Coordinates of C-alpha atoms and ligand atoms in Angstrom, one line a residue:
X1 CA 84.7 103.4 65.9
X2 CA 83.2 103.9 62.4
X3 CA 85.0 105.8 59.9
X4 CA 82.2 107.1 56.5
X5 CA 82.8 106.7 53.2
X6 CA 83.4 110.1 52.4
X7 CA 86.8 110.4 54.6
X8 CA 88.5 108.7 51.8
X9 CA 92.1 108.8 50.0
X10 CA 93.1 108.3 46.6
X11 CA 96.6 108.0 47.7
X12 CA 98.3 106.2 50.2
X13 CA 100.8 109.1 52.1
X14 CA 102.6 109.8 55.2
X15 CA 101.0 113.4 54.5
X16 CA 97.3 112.5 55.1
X17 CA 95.9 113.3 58.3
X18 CA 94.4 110.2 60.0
X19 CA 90.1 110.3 60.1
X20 CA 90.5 108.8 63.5
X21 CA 93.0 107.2 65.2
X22 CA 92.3 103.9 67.7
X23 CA 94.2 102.3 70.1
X24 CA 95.9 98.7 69.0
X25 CA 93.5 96.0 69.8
X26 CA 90.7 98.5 68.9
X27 CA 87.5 97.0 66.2
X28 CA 86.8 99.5 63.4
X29 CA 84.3 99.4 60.8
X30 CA 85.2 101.3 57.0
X31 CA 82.8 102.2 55.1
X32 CA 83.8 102.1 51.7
X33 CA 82.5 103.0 48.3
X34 CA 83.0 100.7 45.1
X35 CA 86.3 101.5 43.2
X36 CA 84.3 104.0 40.6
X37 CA 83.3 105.8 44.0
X38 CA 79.8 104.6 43.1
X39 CA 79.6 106.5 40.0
X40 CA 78.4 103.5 37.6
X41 CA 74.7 102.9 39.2
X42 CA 73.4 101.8 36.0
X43 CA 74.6 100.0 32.4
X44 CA 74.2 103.3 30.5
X45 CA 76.9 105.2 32.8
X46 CA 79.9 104.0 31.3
X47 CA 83.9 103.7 32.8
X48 CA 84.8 106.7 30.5
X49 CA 82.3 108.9 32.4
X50 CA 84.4 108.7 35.6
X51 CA 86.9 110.9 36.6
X52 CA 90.2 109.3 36.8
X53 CA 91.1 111.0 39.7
X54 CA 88.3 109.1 41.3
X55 CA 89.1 105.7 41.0
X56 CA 89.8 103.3 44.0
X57 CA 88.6 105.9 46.9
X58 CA 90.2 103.6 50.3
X59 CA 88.3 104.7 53.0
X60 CA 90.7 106.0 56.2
X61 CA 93.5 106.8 56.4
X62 CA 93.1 105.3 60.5
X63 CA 96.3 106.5 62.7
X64 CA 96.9 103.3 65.5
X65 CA 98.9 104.3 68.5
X66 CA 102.1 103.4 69.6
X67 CA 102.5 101.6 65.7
X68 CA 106.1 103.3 65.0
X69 CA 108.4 102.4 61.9
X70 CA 109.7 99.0 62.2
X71 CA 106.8 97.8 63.8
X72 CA 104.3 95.3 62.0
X73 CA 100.5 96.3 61.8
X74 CA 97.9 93.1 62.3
X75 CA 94.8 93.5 60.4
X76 CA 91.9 90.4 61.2
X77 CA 89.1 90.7 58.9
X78 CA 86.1 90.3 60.9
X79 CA 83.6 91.4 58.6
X80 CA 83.1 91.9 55.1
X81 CA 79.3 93.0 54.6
X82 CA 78.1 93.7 50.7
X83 CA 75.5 96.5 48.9
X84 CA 72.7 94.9 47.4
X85 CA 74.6 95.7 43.9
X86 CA 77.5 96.0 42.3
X87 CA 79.2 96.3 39.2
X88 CA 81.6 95.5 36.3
X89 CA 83.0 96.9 33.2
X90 CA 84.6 96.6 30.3
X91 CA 87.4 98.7 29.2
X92 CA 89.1 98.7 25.5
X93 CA 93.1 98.0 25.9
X94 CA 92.6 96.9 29.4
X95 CA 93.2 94.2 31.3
X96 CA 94.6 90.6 29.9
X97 CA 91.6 90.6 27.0
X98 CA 92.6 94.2 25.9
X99 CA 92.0 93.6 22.2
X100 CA 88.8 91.6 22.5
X101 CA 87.4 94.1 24.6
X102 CA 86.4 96.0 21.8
X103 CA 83.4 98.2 23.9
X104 CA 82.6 99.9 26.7
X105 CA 80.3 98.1 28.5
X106 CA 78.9 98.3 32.3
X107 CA 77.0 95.2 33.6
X108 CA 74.9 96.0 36.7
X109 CA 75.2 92.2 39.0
X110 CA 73.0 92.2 41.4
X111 CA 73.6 90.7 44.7
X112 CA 70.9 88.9 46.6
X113 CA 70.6 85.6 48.9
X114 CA 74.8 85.4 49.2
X115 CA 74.3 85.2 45.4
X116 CA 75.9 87.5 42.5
X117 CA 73.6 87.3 39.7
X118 CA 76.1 87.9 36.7
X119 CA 73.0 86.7 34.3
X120 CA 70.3 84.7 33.7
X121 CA 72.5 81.4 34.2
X122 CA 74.9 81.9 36.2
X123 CA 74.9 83.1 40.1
X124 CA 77.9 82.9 41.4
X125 CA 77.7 82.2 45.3
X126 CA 79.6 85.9 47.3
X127 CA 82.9 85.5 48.2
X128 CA 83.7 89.3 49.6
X129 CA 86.9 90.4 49.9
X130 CA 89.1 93.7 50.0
X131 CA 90.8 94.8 46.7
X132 CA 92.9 98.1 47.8
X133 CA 94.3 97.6 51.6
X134 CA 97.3 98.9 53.3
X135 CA 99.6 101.2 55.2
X136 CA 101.4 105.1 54.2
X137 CA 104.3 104.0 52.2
X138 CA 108.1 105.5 53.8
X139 CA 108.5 108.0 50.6
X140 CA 106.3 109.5 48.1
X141 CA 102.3 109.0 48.0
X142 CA 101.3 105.9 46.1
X143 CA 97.9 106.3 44.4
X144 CA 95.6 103.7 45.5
X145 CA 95.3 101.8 42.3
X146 CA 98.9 100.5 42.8
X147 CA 100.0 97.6 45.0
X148 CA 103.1 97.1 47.0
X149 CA 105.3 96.3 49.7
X150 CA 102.3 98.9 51.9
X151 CA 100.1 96.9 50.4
X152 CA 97.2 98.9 48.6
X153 CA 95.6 97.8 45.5
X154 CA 97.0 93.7 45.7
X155 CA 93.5 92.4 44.6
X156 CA 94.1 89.2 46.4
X157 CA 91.2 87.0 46.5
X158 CA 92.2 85.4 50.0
X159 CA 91.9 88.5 52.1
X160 CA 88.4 87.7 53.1
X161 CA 86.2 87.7 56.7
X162 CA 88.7 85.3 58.9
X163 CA 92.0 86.7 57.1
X164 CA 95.1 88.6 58.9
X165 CA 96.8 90.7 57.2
X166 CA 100.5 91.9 58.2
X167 CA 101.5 95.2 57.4
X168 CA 104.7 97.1 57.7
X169 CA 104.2 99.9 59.6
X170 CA 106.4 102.9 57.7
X171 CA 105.4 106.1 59.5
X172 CA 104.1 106.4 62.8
X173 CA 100.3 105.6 63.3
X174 CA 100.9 103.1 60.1
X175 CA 97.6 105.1 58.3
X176 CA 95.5 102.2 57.5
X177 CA 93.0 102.7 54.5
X178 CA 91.3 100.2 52.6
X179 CA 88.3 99.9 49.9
X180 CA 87.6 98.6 46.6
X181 CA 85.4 95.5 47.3
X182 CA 84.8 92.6 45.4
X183 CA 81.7 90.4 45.5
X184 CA 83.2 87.7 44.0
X185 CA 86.8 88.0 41.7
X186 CA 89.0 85.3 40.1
X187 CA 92.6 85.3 40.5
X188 CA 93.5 87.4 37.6
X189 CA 91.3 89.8 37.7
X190 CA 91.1 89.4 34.1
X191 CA 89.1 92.2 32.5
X192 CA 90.3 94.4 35.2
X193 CA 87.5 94.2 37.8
X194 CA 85.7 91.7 39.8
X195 CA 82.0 92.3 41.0
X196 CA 83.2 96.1 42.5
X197 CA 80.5 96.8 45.3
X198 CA 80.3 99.3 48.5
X199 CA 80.1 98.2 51.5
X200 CA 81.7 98.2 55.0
X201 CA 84.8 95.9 56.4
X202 CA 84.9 95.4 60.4
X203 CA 88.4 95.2 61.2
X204 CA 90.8 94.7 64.4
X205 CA 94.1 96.4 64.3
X206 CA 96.7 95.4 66.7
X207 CA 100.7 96.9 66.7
X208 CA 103.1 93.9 67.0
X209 CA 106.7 94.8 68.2
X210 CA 109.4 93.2 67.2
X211 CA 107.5 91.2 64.7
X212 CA 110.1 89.6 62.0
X213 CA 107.4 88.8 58.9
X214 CA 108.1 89.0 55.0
X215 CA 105.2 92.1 54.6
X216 CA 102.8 92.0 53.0
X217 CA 102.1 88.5 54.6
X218 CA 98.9 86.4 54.8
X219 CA 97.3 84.4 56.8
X220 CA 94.0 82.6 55.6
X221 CA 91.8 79.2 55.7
X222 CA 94.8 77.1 57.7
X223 CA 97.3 78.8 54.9
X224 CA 100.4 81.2 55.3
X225 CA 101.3 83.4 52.2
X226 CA 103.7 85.9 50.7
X227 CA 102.1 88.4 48.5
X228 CA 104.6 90.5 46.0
X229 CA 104.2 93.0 43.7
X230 CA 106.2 94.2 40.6
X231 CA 106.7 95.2 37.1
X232 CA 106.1 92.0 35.0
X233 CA 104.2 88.8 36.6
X234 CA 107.5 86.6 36.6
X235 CA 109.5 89.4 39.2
X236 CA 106.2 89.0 41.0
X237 CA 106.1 85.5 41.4
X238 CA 109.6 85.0 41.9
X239 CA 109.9 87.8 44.6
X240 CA 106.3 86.2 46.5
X241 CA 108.8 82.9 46.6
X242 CA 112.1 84.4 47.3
X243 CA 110.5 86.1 50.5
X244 CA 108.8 82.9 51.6
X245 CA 112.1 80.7 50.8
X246 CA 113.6 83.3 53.2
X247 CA 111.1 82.9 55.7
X248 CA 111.6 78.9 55.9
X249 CA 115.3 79.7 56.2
X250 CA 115.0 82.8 59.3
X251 CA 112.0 81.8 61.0
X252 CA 111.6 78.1 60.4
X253 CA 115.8 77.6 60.7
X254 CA 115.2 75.3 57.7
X255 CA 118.4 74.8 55.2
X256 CA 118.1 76.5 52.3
X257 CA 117.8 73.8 49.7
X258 CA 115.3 71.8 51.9
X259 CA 113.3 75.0 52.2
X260 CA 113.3 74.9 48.3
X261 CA 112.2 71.0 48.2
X262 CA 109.7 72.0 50.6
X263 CA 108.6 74.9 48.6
X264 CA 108.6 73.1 45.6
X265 CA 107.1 70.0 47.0
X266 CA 103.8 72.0 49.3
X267 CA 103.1 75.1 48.4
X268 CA 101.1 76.7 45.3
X269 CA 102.5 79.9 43.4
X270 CA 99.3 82.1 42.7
X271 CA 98.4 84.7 40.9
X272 CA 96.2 87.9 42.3
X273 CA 95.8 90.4 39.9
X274 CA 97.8 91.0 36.4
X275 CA 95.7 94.5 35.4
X276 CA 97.0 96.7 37.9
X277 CA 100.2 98.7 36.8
X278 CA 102.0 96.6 39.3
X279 CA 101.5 92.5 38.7
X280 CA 101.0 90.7 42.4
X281 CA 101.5 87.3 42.9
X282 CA 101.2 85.0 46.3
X283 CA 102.5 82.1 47.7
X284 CA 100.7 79.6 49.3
X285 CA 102.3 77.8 52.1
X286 CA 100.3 75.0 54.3
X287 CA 100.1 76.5 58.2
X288 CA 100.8 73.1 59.7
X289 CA 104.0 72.9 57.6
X290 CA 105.6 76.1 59.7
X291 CA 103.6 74.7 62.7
X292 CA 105.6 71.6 62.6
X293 CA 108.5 74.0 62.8
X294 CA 107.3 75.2 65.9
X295 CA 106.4 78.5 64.2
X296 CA 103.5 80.2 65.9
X297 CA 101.8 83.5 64.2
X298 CA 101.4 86.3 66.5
Ligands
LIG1 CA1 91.7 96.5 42.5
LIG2 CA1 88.4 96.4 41.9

């Protein structure tokens, strides 16, 4: 199953109807434009020239049988393949440099040999991953520049090729959508965008019943993480560590304050992204720690 580029949402919503629907276990492939739906091919086409009712196209949404409120939606990464180009910008009064931003300025990166040539020093080696993914919300739309507890527009640098992804599944079908690629992005996301490039993400979806995960949750290079989203960077980072504090206590059984000592002791409070109008911050948590628990991820 292949779902084009141009079956894309700029919203995630229980409303949209799904540009194919799979069943669980099924391998998709998105195609997916760059989050100025490709509209900045070259440095003189500059971020004010774009529609803002453009931004962040996520390619989908994809409807997966049987997936029914309550249940969790698994999403492996297989696959993250990259255009030859992509892009950044810089935007005055955005992002954490808003005031020394000063222009408008587009920088065309090239990306060649697993390479993004930024200029004629640096190449920074490709390390694709998904900016905007996740599920319809339970109430209203949520434009796909925002992330949440559905997930959408975390710009989280550790869902790559290898990651799983655990979604809550809010209305039946869960209506998976994804896009806004990054060659290569700090955490941060500092000026607002990382290398943005097209491209196309192979994924396997799979319905998990009865799953009891702290959603959006994370699983990556031998690590298990929280991902949170809110208002300031602090709510953020203390709600990423409240909800893995809380999964020590009910799926690990381990006491609260030696879940804290644990926390405190192993695992590394990150940041994603701090340019979105949501702030999202992770938590990093060893996998062999919740193995030694006897904690196994589905
Ligand atoms: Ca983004
Ligand atoms: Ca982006």
């Amino acid at each position: 199953m292949r779902i084009a580029a141009k079956d894309h949402v700029f919203a995630l919503s229980s409303a949209h109807a799904p540009a194919a629907e799979v069943e669980s276990g099924s391998v998709v492939t998105f195609e997916t434009m760059d989050c100025f739906a490709n509209g900045l091919a070259c440095a003189d086409q500059l971020f004010s020239s774009i529609d803002w009712n453009e931004i962040n196209p996520a390619t989908g949404p994809l409807a997966v049988r049987g997936a029914l409120p309550g249940d969790v939606l698994k999403v492996e990464i297989l696959d993250i393949r990259l255009a030859e180009q992509g892009v950044m910008v810089t935007v005055p009064g955005f992002g954490v440099l808003d005031r020394e931003m000063v222009r408008e300025t587009t920088k065309i990166v090239r990306v060649e040999g697993g390479k993004a040539v930024l200029n004629d020093r640096i190449e920074l080696p490709v390390a694709p991953m998904i900016g905007v993914i996740g599920v319809a919300p339970k109430g209203d739309p949520i434009v796909t520049g925002t992330p949440g507890d559905h997930g959408g527009n975390m710009d989280c640098k550790r869902i790559v090729k290898g990651a799983s992804l655990y979604l809550p599944v809010n209305v039946p079908g869960a209506l998976l959508a994804l896009g806004d690629l990054h060659a290569v992005m700090g955490d941060g996301e500092i000026v607002v965008c990382g290398v943005e490039i097209a491209g196309e993400v192979d994924v396997r979806v799979s319905v998990l019943k009865g799953a009891v995960l702290p959603t959006p949750f994370l699983a990556e290079g031998g690590r298990l993480m929280t991902i949170a989203s809110a208002e300031t960077l602090d709510e953020a980072a203390a709600e990423a560590t409240r909800r893995m504090h809380r999964f020590l206590l009910e799926r690990l059984g381990i006491e609260s304050h030696e879940a804290g000592m644990l926390l405190s002791a192993a695992a590394d409070l990150r940041v994603c992204q701090v340019v979105d109008p949501l702030k999202t911050a992770r938590v990093e948590l060893p996998a062999w720690i919740a193995e030694r628990y006897g904690f196994r991820l589905d």
